[in-house]
Each structure stands twice: as structure tokens, then as C-alpha cells.
């Protein structure tokens, strides 16, 4: 038997029936992420059923110098959880660790396994009249451990923050196989360095998140949606500041939709009607919601009044039924569909100070237009988060190589503009492997030194998710 | 000239006129914290005027192996910023770095110097119709750098979170004198490890916070206060969960006040009247506030109805004027005064899962009562934060030594009970030096190893705030 075969044998014994997959067909689905990105062939796929088993596997890998990569629901966008093709890795999937350990509607907390699917967490919250507000397109498959490790954002960040704001405690298997037990359900705790912060957003490079204590909120009982028409991005930004006031910070969404995107949506969904009589250059799709007797209609009407008075708003419609609200939100879905129909394009996920979004938008539109006049810009986003998806559809006539090199050039230019505005090249998606080159260019020397120091402190041999976020040291 | 005199001379030149204090009388006020705690004599007091000067001082200390301690507004409760008596330290006071660098009411952010006094931050926010919600008794003197370094909490944590939730960016002078510039005003940023988290709550042991980007909120336009009478702590907890729903998460305070505390308040302020007709064992002082047209009265009335129906509430009063609200909140002030009038006592700052507060309260009351039947227990706190000040007044007849040893014994017992409930021995106050012994007992081996590793990574020679949180290594 080869050494590798021995290792795999020992892991199989450790994990028991169904705990280790080694067949190529069985392992195929662990090598693909949702957008279709593919990784290399793994050594094997470990499917531990308990935190103890995760610790056993990691300790074993530590002892035998086997690199490993933790996996959640395969919905990452930067290749962080895909097995490396060059240096085979053991995939550690948390898919068998799906328990909701405890729900506490008085403390407004829930304790769950790292492999628990986001939708199950949301369902368990709803069962006690609470809400776990993290909402993502992938919520039916993504796992809490992955949400923690990528500091997931999604639709309700404006109101509830990113995942970091929703985590009170963590359980993490460290790269040496020891367990850090920080599963405390405390809303306040100032005892020493807050270690859980290290693992949130670390993309699995500092440990495997096997459990989390999450914050819950009262479940919204009422919600109202509206579409607003605005003359400019600057007006949209001022309207946002007004809306936070008028709606008493009960806003759950405030989305920028340029006219181009509305047209793209109507192209993709021909039954969709222009919701307003006259076209406007920009629209806002907004939603407010409340868990008790709040008069959201009055709040939104007062926003309409202030907006019309001050010329920041030219028209608007308040949905008075769930069906009407659903129709408004279909615009956003259809616009994404319309974008996908246009084939390969540049998708970005940048963030800026909200107050810079209009000047950033102007400058980026101008410079990208100069670089490639035939490109179509599709720039929409979460205004309240300063998060813009400034996407670019290349001219349709280009061949694959030309297209790819054009998109690369446009991305570089766009990221330079982002840097000029003190923005971020990755608001939500993270770094993983795909964004590493661009990311490393943004780091100052002290930042790089501390980040590398953190990695070395916890994983001196770069065995866990090696090469993600930071490159492996040259050997 | 001695070596020390040379060092002091060089620092004086570096910092210019008024930049270095060496006279014992001039230095006296840097050796005392607000509660009256005293530190040792410092080497000197450096008062840098810019981030660059802070960096110069720290680099100089690093080169010459001089320990230093950063200082804010002297309102700490655990001795963290007091100069060490055993090994003289250079005090680095940020009191000359008080600028509000930038206020951005569209981005809802503000950039300030580390030495900016909290009240100035609040005033600058108010000037643009915004709110910086951190509210502390010490807000007229405490500084933002200190608030960041201690992860300050205060009155509005229930609604807005601790300081960690209010910080978007930081500028920190690292222990080697380099500057970490993370002054980004971004609401979303997932590019690598979130380094600012390291310095929040680190009590100045990993660097000196010289600047911060803070989150602002719409300024509340209306607020309503109420006093509720409840039959038990369990009823208070259930009422809290109801209140979050009824008040649409617009609650800004939900404070537990036992009858003992109300009586203590009336004793300290004889003009204070019992606000309700019949005494009740427990009261809640609550407040809700909103930045727009929310009908807070209806919300609180709906809570009264639900509370009365379900027996969780026996009586209540909704303040219908600011004067009435002020009278309700005077109870809390007077109760703290009444407590101070009773002389030296055990003050604790523990936190528990909210749902455990009643069983914790019962068990602690019983066990402390058994240990010392003549002690008076004063247990009040922020219910929504799970934060209880379980304070104990010793029998008045004890001498100072007996009292001190009794309080120590009671604290140890109380902390054991806190541990049994997976609570925290320091919800807000931090560790500093005073709570170090008790804190170290709560740490697991991996926790201790990572914390020590973080300290060594950033400050391998333990030169900055040495001995705070973690002990200095034995030489």
C-alpha cells in the first residue's frame, strides 16, 4: 500500500460508514461551485458528523502534513472552497452537521452546527416568531459555517448588518485540531481579545467553523414596498438619507435600478410593464418592515412628500398589496436574468462611501466609455450599503479571447478608480483565489505583515485552505 | 546626564512646546482614574498633537525599550490606563488630538481623532441632524480612542450595539511605530482579515487608536418613556421579548429596577415619589425612540395590553411629557446615588443569556444570602443586553479589612455562578489589571494560546500597555 492509501484508510476508519468518499464520481459534486467554477481532484472527501470528528480529521492532517479545505454549500463566487488542482487537498464537507442545537426566543439567539443550511436556520427562527435576517439567493443550499467564514451580506445588510453583526459566538476547529469553544450566547462580553472576530470572514484559512450562536430579531409582521423615480444618482443618495429618517430606520432595502436595468428586465420578462407613466433615468426599489403596529404607509408617504417638494423624486408608486409588491420586486429578478442572457460579462462587487457613489458612477461610466465605447454598463446596487455591482457587457461581436482580455483590462481600470475613491474591490464576495492578485495590490506593508502573521500564528504550515486570501509562502 | 534624562530630552525635542510633561505636579492628573484609582509615577507624559507624532514616540520607545501606556479620558474602571508603579511607563495621552476630521450625513459616518471627546462627536453628529448613539455617564470626558479600545457599551446597546458595531474604520499606531491606516468609510468590505477588529476592545495592548470612522444614525425626533410593574424577573424577561415586537425594535432602553432599588432611590432623593399606587417587586424603565413619524404611544399601549392580559405586567405608567419622562429616569440616577451613599461595596458587571437572568438571579441571591445573610443585594441592569450589575452592600458594622475580604469572597462565589451559566465576568468594563486574575481562570488553553500569540505578533517585547489583559511573561 502507498502512503497515501494508508492515510485514506485510516481516515475512513476514523469517520465510519459514509464518512469518507474516495470514488471520483462520488467526489465530483465537491469540485464545482454554483456559478460553474471547477476545482482540481481532491485527495478524498471527509464528511465528519460531529465537531469531535472534525477535530480528529484536522489533527490527523496536521500530523501527516495533508492540506485540507473546508466546504459549505458550494455557493462561493471566488473559488475559496474549491479543491486546489496543484497540490491535492482533503475536502472537509460539513454537510452532515446540520443540527439546530438550541433556539432561545427570550435571548433572541439560536445555536447551530456549522453545516446547518441557512434556510433551516430561518425556518427554525420563524417557528418561534423570530427572524434570522440573513437573506441570500443561495439560502436553500449555503451553510452557516460558510456564511460566517465569508462574512455573508445579502439583501438586508442595510437594516441588520453583515454576518459579523449577527454572530454572538463560535465553535472552531483550529488548524492543529484543537477546538476553540466560544459558543457563548451573550450580547455583551468584554473579556479579553474577541477571538471569534478572527474567524468571521477568514474564508476558512484560520480554522473550520463547526458551530455558531446567532442573533435573532422579532419577525416582521408588516412590510411595504415602493418604486421611486429619480432624476439623478445624486438625488437617489439624498433620498436615501431622507428615507432613513422618514422610515425610522425600518428600511430593509433601498436598491438603485437605472433605466437601462428596467429595460433589460422588460426584455427578459415581456409581461413586465413599466410601473410608471413616464420613463426616468433612475429608480429606487425600497422596502420597509416592522414587527409591530407601525404605520409604514404614512412613513413612506411622508418620504414621497419630502422627495417631491425638494425635487429629488419625480414620481413613485407605493404597493398596496402583496401582489403589487411582488411585481415591483420581479423587476430586480428579471433584470438579473436579462443580464445573464447577454452572455459572459464583467461582474464586479465594489463598495464606496455612499456619498461618493454619484461621482464614482460618473467617472467610471466616462472612463469605461472611453476605453470601450461599444460596451454596455449595467450598474445597480444596494445604496444603503454603498455596494455597487458595476457590471459591463462587452460588445457582442468579440471572440472569446478578445472578450476575456477586454474584460480583464476593464476590471483593472475600474479597480483603479475604486482605489481613488477609497473603496473596496470586494464588498461581499471575498478574495478566495480569484481576487487574490487584485487584493494583494491594495495592501499596505503593515496590513500584509499582520495578515500573514495571523495566518502563521494559527496555521504556520499553511495546511488549511492554503493559498486562499494570502498566497502560500514560496518553498 | 543619565540615560533616562537623555531619553526624556530627546522626546521633549520630538514633541515640541507643551508636548512632554515631566514635572510631578503636572503629571499628577494622569495617574488617577475617575473612580479614584491611582497608578504609579510615570517616566513622563507625552502629549503628541498628530498621528505622525504618536508614531514617532512609539518608534522611539520601541528602539529604546521603553514601556508605554496610551491614555484617554481616565474613566476606565479596571486600571488599564493607569501607569504601572513597578516598571515606570511613558504615558501617551491623546488629549491634544481632538479633531473631528470629517462628517458625512449621506454616508452616515464621521471620521475623528482618537482623542476626540465623545460629547464632541455627539454634538458634531447632531449638527447635521444625525446621532452618534454611544451614551455613557463619562461622555463629557471619555475619548473615542478609549471607547474603541474598551469596546464601550453604555445606555443604548440594546438598539445600536457596543462600540464594535459603531466602528467602520480605524487608524492605529502599531507597537513598532508603523501606522495601520484603515480609515475607510465603507459599510461593506470583505477584503481579507478585518484587521480593525483586533484593536477594538484590546484595551491599548496591541496599538494606539489615533483615528476612527464611526457610524451615524438618523437623529431621534420623538421618544417615549414608561415604567412597568412586574411580578417577577421571569415576567420581566417575557415582557422584554414582547416589547421588542410591540415597539418594532425601536426600544432604546429596557432597565430592570427591583423594588429595593426604588426604595434606595427614594431614600437618596426624598422628593422622589413612588410613581405607582401599590408597590411591586420589580419594575422596568423603558424608552423607545424614532427618527420619523412613528406612533410610539400606540406601540407602548399595545405592550401594556398584552402585558396585562398575560399577567406579566400588573401596572404601568407612560410618561406623556418630557418632565414626566425625566422624573422616571431620575429613579435610576437616584438609585445609583443611594448605592454610593452606602460606602464601599461589591460592584459587578456580569452578563448572562437573557433567558437565564431569572434563574441566575434566584441562585445568586440564595447563595450570597447563605454566605452572608446580613448583606444587601442590589441587582439591576440592562435586560436587553443580559447585563446585570449584581452588587452587594456588606453589613455596615464591618471594619475595612473584614469588609474587603468578605467582598473578595463574595465576588469569587458570584463569578463561579456566572461560569455555571456560561456568562461573562465583564460585560462592559473590560479586564485591565484589576480583573486579570479572575479572567485568566476563565480561559481555555487554546484561548490563552491565541491571545498570547496575538500579543506576541503585534508587540513581541510587551512594550505597550504591558501587563494589561494578559500578564507580562516572566523574565
PDB file of N, CA and C in Angstrom, chain B residues 7 34 62 70 77 88 91-92 112 117 139 141 179 204 224 260 270 282 286 310 315 346-347 356 382 451-452 459:
ATOM      1  N   UNK B   7      16.909  60.318  27.244  1.00  0.00           N
ATOM      2  CA  UNK B   7      15.705  59.874  26.540  1.00  0.00           C
ATOM      3  C   UNK B   7      14.621  60.945  26.636  1.00  0.00           C
ATOM      4  N   UNK B  34     -11.091  58.091  37.112  1.00  0.00           N
ATOM      5  CA  UNK B  34     -12.289  58.706  37.650  1.00  0.00           C
ATOM      6  C   UNK B  34     -12.797  58.100  38.970  1.00  0.00           C
ATOM      7  N   UNK B  62      10.110  51.979  21.104  1.00  0.00           N
ATOM      8  CA  UNK B  62      10.415  50.644  20.603  1.00  0.00           C
ATOM      9  C   UNK B  62      11.933  50.474  20.474  1.00  0.00           C
ATOM     10  N   UNK B  70      -1.039  54.078  26.542  1.00  0.00           N
ATOM     11  CA  UNK B  70      -1.904  55.126  25.987  1.00  0.00           C
ATOM     12  C   UNK B  70      -3.024  55.490  26.959  1.00  0.00           C
ATOM     13  N   UNK B  77     -12.530  51.585  34.474  1.00  0.00           N
ATOM     14  CA  UNK B  77     -12.888  51.036  35.784  1.00  0.00           C
ATOM     15  C   UNK B  77     -12.018  49.853  36.169  1.00  0.00           C
ATOM     16  N   UNK B  88       8.407  51.865  35.487  1.00  0.00           N
ATOM     17  CA  UNK B  88       7.875  53.146  35.034  1.00  0.00           C
ATOM     18  C   UNK B  88       7.595  53.177  33.528  1.00  0.00           C
ATOM     19  N   UNK B  91       3.519  57.708  29.721  1.00  0.00           N
ATOM     20  CA  UNK B  91       2.096  57.875  29.413  1.00  0.00           C
ATOM     21  C   UNK B  91       1.987  58.583  28.064  1.00  0.00           C
ATOM     22  N   UNK B  92       1.153  58.049  27.165  1.00  0.00           N
ATOM     23  CA  UNK B  92       0.897  58.740  25.897  1.00  0.00           C
ATOM     24  C   UNK B  92      -0.563  59.187  25.912  1.00  0.00           C
ATOM     25  N   UNK B 112     -12.874  60.858  13.037  1.00  0.00           N
ATOM     26  CA  UNK B 112     -12.396  61.682  14.154  1.00  0.00           C
ATOM     27  C   UNK B 112     -11.030  61.210  14.627  1.00  0.00           C
ATOM     28  N   UNK B 117     -13.299  63.932  22.266  1.00  0.00           N
ATOM     29  CA  UNK B 117     -14.166  63.583  23.400  1.00  0.00           C
ATOM     30  C   UNK B 117     -15.533  63.131  22.875  1.00  0.00           C
ATOM     31  N   UNK B 139     -19.454  60.677  29.156  1.00  0.00           N
ATOM     32  CA  UNK B 139     -19.301  61.161  27.776  1.00  0.00           C
ATOM     33  C   UNK B 139     -18.706  62.564  27.644  1.00  0.00           C
ATOM     34  N   UNK B 141     -16.033  63.471  29.134  1.00  0.00           N
ATOM     35  CA  UNK B 141     -14.575  63.405  29.263  1.00  0.00           C
ATOM     36  C   UNK B 141     -13.953  62.235  28.514  1.00  0.00           C
ATOM     37  N   UNK B 179       2.236  52.855  11.083  1.00  0.00           N
ATOM     38  CA  UNK B 179       0.832  53.267  11.137  1.00  0.00           C
ATOM     39  C   UNK B 179      -0.013  52.304  10.301  1.00  0.00           C
ATOM     40  N   UNK B 204      -5.782  48.849  24.440  1.00  0.00           N
ATOM     41  CA  UNK B 204      -4.494  49.506  24.184  1.00  0.00           C
ATOM     42  C   UNK B 204      -3.293  48.588  24.229  1.00  0.00           C
ATOM     43  N   UNK B 224     -40.363  58.116  23.937  1.00  0.00           N
ATOM     44  CA  UNK B 224     -41.365  57.899  24.986  1.00  0.00           C
ATOM     45  C   UNK B 224     -40.763  56.993  26.051  1.00  0.00           C
ATOM     46  N   UNK B 260     -36.168  47.090  45.866  1.00  0.00           N
ATOM     47  CA  UNK B 260     -35.068  47.568  46.732  1.00  0.00           C
ATOM     48  C   UNK B 260     -34.406  48.810  46.159  1.00  0.00           C
ATOM     49  N   UNK B 270     -35.322  62.452  48.569  1.00  0.00           N
ATOM     50  CA  UNK B 270     -36.574  62.395  49.334  1.00  0.00           C
ATOM     51  C   UNK B 270     -37.773  63.011  48.600  1.00  0.00           C
ATOM     52  N   UNK B 282     -40.774  44.154  41.122  1.00  0.00           N
ATOM     53  CA  UNK B 282     -39.836  44.556  40.072  1.00  0.00           C
ATOM     54  C   UNK B 282     -40.463  45.607  39.161  1.00  0.00           C
ATOM     55  N   UNK B 286     -38.406  51.775  30.676  1.00  0.00           N
ATOM     56  CA  UNK B 286     -38.151  51.566  29.253  1.00  0.00           C
ATOM     57  C   UNK B 286     -38.270  52.858  28.463  1.00  0.00           C
ATOM     58  N   UNK B 310     -51.646  38.936  29.895  1.00  0.00           N
ATOM     59  CA  UNK B 310     -50.915  37.707  30.163  1.00  0.00           C
ATOM     60  C   UNK B 310     -50.315  37.693  31.574  1.00  0.00           C
ATOM     61  N   UNK B 315     -49.084  46.784  36.500  1.00  0.00           N
ATOM     62  CA  UNK B 315     -49.414  48.206  36.444  1.00  0.00           C
ATOM     63  C   UNK B 315     -48.345  48.892  35.594  1.00  0.00           C
ATOM     64  N   UNK B 346     -19.463  45.712  46.798  1.00  0.00           N
ATOM     65  CA  UNK B 346     -19.043  44.928  45.644  1.00  0.00           C
ATOM     66  C   UNK B 346     -19.852  45.345  44.428  1.00  0.00           C
ATOM     67  N   UNK B 347     -19.141  45.842  43.406  1.00  0.00           N
ATOM     68  CA  UNK B 347     -19.812  46.211  42.162  1.00  0.00           C
ATOM     69  C   UNK B 347     -19.402  45.211  41.103  1.00  0.00           C
ATOM     70  N   UNK B 356     -31.562  33.368  30.991  1.00  0.00           N
ATOM     71  CA  UNK B 356     -31.081  32.786  32.258  1.00  0.00           C
ATOM     72  C   UNK B 356     -31.096  33.798  33.392  1.00  0.00           C
ATOM     73  N   UNK B 382     -29.303  46.130  32.509  1.00  0.00           N
ATOM     74  CA  UNK B 382     -29.828  46.308  31.158  1.00  0.00           C
ATOM     75  C   UNK B 382     -30.339  44.948  30.675  1.00  0.00           C
ATOM     76  N   UNK B 451      -4.623  34.275  22.368  1.00  0.00           N
ATOM     77  CA  UNK B 451      -4.497  35.649  22.875  1.00  0.00           C
ATOM     78  C   UNK B 451      -3.026  36.024  23.056  1.00  0.00           C
ATOM     79  N   UNK B 452      -2.274  35.127  23.648  1.00  0.00           N
ATOM     80  CA  UNK B 452      -0.853  35.403  23.839  1.00  0.00           C
ATOM     81  C   UNK B 452      -0.148  35.535  22.489  1.00  0.00           C
ATOM     82  N   UNK B 459       3.228  42.835  19.457  1.00  0.00           N
ATOM     83  CA  UNK B 459       4.083  43.518  20.435  1.00  0.00           C
ATOM     84  C   UNK B 459       4.953  42.491  21.142  1.00  0.00           C
TER      85      UNK B 459
END
